[in-house]
One Martini backbone bead per residue (centre of mass of N, CA, C, O) as a GRO file, in nm:
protein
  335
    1UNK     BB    1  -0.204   0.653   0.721
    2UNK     BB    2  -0.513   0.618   0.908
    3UNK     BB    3  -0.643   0.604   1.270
    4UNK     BB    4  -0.689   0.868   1.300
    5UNK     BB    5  -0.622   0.998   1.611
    6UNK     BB    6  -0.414   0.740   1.510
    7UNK     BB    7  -0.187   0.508   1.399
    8UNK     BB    8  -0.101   0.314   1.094
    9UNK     BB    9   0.160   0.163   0.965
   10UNK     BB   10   0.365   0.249   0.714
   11UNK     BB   11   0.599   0.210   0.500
   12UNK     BB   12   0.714   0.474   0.522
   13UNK     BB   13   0.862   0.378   0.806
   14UNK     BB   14   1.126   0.220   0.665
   15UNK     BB   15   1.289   0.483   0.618
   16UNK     BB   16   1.346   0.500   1.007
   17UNK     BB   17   1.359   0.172   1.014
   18UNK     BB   18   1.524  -0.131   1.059
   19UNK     BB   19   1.253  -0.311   1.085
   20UNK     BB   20   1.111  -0.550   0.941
   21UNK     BB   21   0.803  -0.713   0.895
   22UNK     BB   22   0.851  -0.959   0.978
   23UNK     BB   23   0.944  -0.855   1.264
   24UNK     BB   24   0.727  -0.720   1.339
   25UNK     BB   25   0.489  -0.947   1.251
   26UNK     BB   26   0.494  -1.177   1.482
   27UNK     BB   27   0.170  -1.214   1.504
   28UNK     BB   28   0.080  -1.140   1.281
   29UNK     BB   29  -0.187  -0.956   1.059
   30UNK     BB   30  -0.424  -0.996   1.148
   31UNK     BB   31  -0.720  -0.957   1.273
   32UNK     BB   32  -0.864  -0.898   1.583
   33UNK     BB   33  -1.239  -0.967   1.656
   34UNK     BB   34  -1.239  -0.900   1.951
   35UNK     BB   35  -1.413  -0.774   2.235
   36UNK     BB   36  -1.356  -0.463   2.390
   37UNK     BB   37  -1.582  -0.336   2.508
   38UNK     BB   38  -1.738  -0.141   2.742
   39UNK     BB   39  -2.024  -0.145   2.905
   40UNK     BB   40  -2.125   0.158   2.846
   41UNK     BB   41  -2.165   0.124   2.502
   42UNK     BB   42  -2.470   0.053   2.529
   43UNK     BB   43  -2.481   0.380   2.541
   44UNK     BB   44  -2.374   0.442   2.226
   45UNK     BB   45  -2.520   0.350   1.974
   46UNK     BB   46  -2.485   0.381   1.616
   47UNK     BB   47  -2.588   0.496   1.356
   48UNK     BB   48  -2.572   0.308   1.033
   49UNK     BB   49  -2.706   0.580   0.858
   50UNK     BB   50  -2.806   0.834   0.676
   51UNK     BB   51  -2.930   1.174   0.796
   52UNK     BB   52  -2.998   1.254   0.551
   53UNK     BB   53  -3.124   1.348   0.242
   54UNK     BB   54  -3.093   1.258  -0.092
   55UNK     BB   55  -3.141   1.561  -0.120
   56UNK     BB   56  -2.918   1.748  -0.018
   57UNK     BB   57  -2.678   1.743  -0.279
   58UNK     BB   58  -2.847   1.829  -0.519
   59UNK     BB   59  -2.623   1.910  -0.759
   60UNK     BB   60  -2.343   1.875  -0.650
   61UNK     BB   61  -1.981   1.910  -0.588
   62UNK     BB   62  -1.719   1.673  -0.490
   63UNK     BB   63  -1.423   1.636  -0.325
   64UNK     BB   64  -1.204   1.355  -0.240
   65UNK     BB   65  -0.894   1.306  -0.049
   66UNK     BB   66  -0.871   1.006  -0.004
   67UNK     BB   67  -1.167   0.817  -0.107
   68UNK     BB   68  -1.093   0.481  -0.145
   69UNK     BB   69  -1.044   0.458   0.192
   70UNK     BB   70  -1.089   0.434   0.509
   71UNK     BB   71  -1.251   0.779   0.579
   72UNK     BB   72  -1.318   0.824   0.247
   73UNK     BB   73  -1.543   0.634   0.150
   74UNK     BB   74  -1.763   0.652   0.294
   75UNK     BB   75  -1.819   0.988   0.227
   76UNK     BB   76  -1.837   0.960  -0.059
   77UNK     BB   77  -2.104   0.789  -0.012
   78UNK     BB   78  -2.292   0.955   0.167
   79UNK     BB   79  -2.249   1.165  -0.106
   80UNK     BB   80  -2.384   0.979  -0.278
   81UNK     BB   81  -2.642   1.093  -0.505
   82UNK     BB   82  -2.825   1.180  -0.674
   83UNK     BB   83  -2.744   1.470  -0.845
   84UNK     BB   84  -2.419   1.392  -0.727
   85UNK     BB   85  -2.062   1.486  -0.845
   86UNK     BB   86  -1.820   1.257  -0.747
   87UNK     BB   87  -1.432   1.321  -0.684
   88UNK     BB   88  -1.156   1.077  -0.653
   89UNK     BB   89  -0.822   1.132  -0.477
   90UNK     BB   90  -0.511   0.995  -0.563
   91UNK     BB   91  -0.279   0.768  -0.657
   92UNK     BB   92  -0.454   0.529  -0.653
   93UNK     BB   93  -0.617   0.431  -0.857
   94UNK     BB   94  -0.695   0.150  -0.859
   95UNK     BB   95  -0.867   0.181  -0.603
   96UNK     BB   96  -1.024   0.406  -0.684
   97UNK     BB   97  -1.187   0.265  -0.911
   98UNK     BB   98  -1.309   0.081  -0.746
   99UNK     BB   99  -1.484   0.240  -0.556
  100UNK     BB  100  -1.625   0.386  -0.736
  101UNK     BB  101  -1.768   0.101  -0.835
  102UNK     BB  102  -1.901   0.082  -0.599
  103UNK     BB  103  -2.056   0.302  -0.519
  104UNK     BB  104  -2.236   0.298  -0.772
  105UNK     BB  105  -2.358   0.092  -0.700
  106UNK     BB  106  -2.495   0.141  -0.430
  107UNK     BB  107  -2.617   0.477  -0.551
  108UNK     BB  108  -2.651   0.519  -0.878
  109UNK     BB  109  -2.389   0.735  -0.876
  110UNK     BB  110  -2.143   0.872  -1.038
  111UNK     BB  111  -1.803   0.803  -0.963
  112UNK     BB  112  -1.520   0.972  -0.986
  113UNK     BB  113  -1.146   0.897  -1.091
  114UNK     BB  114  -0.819   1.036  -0.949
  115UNK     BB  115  -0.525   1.134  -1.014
  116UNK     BB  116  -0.285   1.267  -0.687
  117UNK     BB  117  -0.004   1.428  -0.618
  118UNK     BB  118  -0.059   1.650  -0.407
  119UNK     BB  119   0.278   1.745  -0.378
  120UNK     BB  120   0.239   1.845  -0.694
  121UNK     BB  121   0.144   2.152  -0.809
  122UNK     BB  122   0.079   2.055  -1.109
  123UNK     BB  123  -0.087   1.801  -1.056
  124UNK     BB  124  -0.282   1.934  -0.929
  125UNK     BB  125  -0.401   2.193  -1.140
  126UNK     BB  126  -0.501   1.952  -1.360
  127UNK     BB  127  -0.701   1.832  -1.138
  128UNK     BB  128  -0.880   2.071  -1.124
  129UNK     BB  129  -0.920   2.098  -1.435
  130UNK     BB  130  -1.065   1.873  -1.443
  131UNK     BB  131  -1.308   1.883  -1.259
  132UNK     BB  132  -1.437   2.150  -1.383
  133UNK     BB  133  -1.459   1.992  -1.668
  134UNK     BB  134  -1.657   1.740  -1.553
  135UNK     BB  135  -1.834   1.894  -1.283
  136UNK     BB  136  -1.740   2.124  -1.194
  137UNK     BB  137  -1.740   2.362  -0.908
  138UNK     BB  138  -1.706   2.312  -0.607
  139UNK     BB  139  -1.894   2.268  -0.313
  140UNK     BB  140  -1.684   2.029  -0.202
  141UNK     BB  141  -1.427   1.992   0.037
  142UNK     BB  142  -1.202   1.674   0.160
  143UNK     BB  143  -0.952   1.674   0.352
  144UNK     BB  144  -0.796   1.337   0.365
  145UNK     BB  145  -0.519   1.302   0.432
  146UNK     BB  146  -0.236   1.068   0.420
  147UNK     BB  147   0.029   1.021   0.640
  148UNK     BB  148   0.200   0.770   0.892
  149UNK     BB  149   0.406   0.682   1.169
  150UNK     BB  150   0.598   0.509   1.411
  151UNK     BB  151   0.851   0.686   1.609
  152UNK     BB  152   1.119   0.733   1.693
  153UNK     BB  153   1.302   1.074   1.689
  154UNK     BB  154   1.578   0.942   1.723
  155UNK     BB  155   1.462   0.776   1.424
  156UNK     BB  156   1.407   1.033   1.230
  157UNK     BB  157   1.425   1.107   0.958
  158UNK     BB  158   1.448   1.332   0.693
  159UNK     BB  159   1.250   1.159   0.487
  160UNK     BB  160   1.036   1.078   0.717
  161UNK     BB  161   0.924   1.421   0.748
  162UNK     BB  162   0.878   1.489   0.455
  163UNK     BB  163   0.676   1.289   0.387
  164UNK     BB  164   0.469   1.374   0.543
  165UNK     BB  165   0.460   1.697   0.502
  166UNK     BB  166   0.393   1.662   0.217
  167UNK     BB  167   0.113   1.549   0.241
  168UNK     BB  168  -0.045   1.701   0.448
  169UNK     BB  169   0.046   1.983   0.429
  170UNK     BB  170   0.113   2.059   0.116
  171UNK     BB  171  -0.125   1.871   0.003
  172UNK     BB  172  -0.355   2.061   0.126
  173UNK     BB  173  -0.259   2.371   0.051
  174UNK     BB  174  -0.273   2.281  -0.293
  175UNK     BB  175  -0.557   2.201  -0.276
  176UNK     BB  176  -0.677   2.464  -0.167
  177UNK     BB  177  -0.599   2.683  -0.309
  178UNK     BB  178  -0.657   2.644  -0.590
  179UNK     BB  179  -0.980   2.583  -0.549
  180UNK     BB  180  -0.983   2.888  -0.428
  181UNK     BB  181  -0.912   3.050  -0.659
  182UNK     BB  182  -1.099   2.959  -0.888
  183UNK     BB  183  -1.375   3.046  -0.692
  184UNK     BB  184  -1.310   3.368  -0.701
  185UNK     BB  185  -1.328   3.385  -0.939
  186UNK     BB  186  -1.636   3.254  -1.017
  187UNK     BB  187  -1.797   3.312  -0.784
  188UNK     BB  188  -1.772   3.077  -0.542
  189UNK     BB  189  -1.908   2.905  -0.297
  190UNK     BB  190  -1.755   2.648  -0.034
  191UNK     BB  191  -1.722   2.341   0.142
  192UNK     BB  192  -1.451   2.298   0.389
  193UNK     BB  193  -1.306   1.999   0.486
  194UNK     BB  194  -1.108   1.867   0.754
  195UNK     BB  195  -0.904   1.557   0.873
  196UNK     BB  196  -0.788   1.501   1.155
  197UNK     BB  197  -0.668   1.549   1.486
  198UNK     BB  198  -0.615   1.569   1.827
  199UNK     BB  199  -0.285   1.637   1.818
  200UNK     BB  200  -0.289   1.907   1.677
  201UNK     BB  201  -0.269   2.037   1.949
  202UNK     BB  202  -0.136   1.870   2.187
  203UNK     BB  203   0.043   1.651   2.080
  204UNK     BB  204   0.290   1.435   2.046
  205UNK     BB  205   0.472   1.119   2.070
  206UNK     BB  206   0.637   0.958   1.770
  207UNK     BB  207   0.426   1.187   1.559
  208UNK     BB  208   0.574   1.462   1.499
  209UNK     BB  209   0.508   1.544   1.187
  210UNK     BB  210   0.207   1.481   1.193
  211UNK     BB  211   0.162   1.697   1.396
  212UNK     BB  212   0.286   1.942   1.286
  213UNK     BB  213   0.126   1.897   1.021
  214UNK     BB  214  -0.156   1.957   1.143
  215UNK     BB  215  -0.136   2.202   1.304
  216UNK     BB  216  -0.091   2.339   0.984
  217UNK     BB  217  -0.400   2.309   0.884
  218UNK     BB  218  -0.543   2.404   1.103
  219UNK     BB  219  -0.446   2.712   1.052
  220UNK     BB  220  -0.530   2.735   0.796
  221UNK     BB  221  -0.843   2.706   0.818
  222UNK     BB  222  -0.859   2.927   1.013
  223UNK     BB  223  -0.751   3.154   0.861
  224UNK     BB  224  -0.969   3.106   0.594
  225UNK     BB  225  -1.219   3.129   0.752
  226UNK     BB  226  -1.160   3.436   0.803
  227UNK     BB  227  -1.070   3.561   0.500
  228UNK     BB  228  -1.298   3.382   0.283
  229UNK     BB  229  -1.597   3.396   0.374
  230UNK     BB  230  -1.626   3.666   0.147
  231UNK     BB  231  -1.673   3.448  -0.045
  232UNK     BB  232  -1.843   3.166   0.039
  233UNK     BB  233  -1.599   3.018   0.244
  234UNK     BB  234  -1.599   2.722   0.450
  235UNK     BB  235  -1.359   2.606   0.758
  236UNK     BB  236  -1.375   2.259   0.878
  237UNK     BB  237  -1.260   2.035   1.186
  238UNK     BB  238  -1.185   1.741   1.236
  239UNK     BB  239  -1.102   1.510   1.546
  240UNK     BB  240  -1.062   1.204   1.565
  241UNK     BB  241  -1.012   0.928   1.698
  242UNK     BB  242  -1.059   0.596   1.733
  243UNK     BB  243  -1.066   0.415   1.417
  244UNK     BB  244  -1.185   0.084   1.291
  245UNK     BB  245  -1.033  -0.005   1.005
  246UNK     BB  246  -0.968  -0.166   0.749
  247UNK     BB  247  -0.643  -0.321   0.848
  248UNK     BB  248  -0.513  -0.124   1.050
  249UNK     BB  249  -0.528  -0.323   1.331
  250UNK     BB  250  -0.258  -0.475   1.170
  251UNK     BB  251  -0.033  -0.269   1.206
  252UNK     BB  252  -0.064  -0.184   1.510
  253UNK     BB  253  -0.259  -0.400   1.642
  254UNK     BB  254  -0.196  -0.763   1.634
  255UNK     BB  255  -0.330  -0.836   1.955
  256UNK     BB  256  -0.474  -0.605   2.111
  257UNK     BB  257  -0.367  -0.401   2.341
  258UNK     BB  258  -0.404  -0.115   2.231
  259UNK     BB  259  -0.691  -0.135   2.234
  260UNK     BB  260  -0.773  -0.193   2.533
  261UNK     BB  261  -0.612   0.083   2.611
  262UNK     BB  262  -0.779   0.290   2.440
  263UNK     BB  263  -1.065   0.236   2.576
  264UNK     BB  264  -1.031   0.309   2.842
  265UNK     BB  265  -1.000   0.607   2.750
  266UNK     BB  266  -1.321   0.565   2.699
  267UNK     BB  267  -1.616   0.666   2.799
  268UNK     BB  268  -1.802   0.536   2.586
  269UNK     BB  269  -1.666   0.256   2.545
  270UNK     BB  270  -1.546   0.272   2.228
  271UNK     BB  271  -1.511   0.323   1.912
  272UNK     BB  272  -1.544   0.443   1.635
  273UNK     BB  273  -1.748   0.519   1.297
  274UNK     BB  274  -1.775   0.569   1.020
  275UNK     BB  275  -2.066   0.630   0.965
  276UNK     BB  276  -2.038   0.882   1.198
  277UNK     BB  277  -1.858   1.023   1.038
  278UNK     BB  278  -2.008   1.078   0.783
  279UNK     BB  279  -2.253   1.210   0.905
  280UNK     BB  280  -2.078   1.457   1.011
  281UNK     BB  281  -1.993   1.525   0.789
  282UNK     BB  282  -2.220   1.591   0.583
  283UNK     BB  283  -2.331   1.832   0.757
  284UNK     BB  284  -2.091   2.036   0.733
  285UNK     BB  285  -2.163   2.037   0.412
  286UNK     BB  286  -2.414   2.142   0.473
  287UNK     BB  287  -2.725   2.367   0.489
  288UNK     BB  288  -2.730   2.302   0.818
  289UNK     BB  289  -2.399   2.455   0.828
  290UNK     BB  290  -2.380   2.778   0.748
  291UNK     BB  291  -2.273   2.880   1.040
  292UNK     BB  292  -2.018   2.691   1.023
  293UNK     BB  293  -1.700   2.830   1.094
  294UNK     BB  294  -1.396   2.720   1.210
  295UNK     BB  295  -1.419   2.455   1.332
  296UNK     BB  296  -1.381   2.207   1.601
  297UNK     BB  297  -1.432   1.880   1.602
  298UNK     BB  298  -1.499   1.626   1.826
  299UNK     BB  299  -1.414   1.253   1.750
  300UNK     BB  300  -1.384   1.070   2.059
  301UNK     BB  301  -1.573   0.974   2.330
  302UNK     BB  302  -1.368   1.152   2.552
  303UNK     BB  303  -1.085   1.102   2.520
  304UNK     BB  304  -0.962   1.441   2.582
  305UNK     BB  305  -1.109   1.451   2.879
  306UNK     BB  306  -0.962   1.211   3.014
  307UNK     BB  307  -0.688   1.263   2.969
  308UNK     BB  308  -0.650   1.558   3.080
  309UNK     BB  309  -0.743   1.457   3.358
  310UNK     BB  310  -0.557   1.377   3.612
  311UNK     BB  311  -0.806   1.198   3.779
  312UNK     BB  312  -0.964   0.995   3.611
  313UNK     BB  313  -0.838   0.713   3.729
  314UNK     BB  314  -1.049   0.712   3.931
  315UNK     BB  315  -1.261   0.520   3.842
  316UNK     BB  316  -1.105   0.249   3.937
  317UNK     BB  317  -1.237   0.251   4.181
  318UNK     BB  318  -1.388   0.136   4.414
  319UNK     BB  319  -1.693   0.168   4.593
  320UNK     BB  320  -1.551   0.072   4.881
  321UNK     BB  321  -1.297   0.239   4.868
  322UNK     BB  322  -1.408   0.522   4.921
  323UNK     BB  323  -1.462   0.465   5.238
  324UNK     BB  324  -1.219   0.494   5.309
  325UNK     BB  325  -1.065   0.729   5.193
  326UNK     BB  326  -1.228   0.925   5.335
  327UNK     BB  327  -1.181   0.851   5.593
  328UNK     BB  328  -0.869   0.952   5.571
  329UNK     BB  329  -0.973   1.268   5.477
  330UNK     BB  330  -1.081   1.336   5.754
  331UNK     BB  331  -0.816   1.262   5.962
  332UNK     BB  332  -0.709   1.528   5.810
  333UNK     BB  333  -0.589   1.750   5.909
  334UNK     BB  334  -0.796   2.029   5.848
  335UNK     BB  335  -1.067   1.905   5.734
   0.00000   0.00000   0.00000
């Protein structure tokens, strides 16, 4: 599971944590919906509407890996509208089909749900077989896989590492691959969207399974978008920041300290959110982006250029402060 380009707490985390949940949520589970953003945010409202026309994608065919609950289900939605075949797929068939049947009520649009653990290369397989069979060979691929929790790394269980990198880099390569062998019979070709995190470049501390699997998704992506563009497929990478997703922030950050700890950290003053990721999502698959390949798109508020920049926290400062500085930096022999 994932906060985007932050961590969410998953089960799959007591794998290599000695604490119970119930030590865990000490603060209990529930989200605090006080508002944390900071004043400049009023000047970054997002629209919350899709900015494409409803017939972008008609005639369409998308595939979304984990596209039942949190940045997958807006995407789905989003892409989601007539003459649209739209397939999500993960282990949850429940959550699936529940999702699928909310769509399809929201959008007038039929959206298909199947099971698939993407780690099973044979499972992948049948479930390739069976879309190209239910909808046709995909227009659209969106790996969002999740898989992730955070962990001091010296408490890192080797079935801890496993367990995500099988899920993020093998469950995503098993599913591109699959795919794109098949288009390349068909001589069809199709826009792959991965959704990965800031961290895939830059590393991180505490989620080094999931940085290190993002970081090989990454690569692949960008070695196929060289490799594969002579085929008709292009293959481009977000990398969200914090987006706060229905629940996330129920296991990440129970008190809200951390949240917002994340906002001071953003220029933008605020949280991303699916609306707008759903939006770019759409744009990067549609044919209004047919020359954006290989590309890795930051959608994060300005957060890793604010944290990247060594002086940067100097923004708290006050204005009066400022008249001071100065004077002792004239006074400093050689200014």
């Amino acid at each position: 599971m994932e906060v985007s380009g932050h961590v969410l707490l998953s089960w799959a985390s007591w794998l290599s944590w000695d604490l119970s949940p119930q030590q865990f949520f000490s603060y209990g589970t529930r989200i605090l919906y006080q508002n944390m953003e900071a004043p400049q945010s009023k000047f970054f409202q997002p629209l919350k509407k899709p900015m494409l026309s409803p017939n972008t994608f008609k005639g369409k065919v998308a595939f979304i890996t984990t596209g039942g609950t949190g940045l997958g289900k807006p995407m789905t939605t989003y892409l989601s509208n007539p003459g649209v075949q739209c397939m999500i797929a993960s282990q949850k068939i429940d959550v699936l089909k529940a999702t699928a049947e909310e769509i399809s009520s929201q959008t007038g649009n039929k959206a298909h749900a199947i099971q698939c653990d993407e780690r099973e290369p044979d499972m992948v397989h049948s479930v390739v077989k069976e879309l190209i069979k239910v909808a046709g060979h995909p227009d659209i691929v969106i790996n969002n896989a999740e898989g992730n929790f955070v962990s001091s790394t010296e408490r890192l269980s080797p079935n801890g590492w496993k367990t995500i990198t099988d899920i993020v880099l093998n469950g995503t390569a098993f599913v591109t691959l699959e795919i794109g062998k098949e288009l390349i019979k068909a001589q069809k070709g199709a826009e792959f969207l991965a959704i990965m995190t800031i961290y895939a470049e830059s590393g991180s501390g505490f989620v080094v399974p999931s940085s290190s699997a993002k970081s090989g998704v990454e690569a692949l992506n960008k070695s196929l978008a060289a490799e594969w563009g002579r085929y008709g497929m292009r293959f481009n990478i977000i990398q969200p920041g914090p987006i706060k997703t229905k629940g996330a922030f129920s296991c990440l950050d129970p008190t809200g300290k951390f949240e917002k700890e994340m906002i001071d950290s953003i220029p933008c003053g605020g949280l991303g959110t699916v609306e707008e990721l759903a939006n770019l999502a759409s744009f990067l698959c549609s044919d209004y982006a047919s020359w954006i390949n290989g590309a890795v798109i930051i959608f994060d508020g300005g957060e890793e250029v604010f944290l990247s920049g060594e002086l940067n926290t100097l923004n708290k400062v006050a204005k009066e402060e400022w008249d001071t500085i100065e004077a002792l930096i004239r006074q400093t022999e050689g200014s």
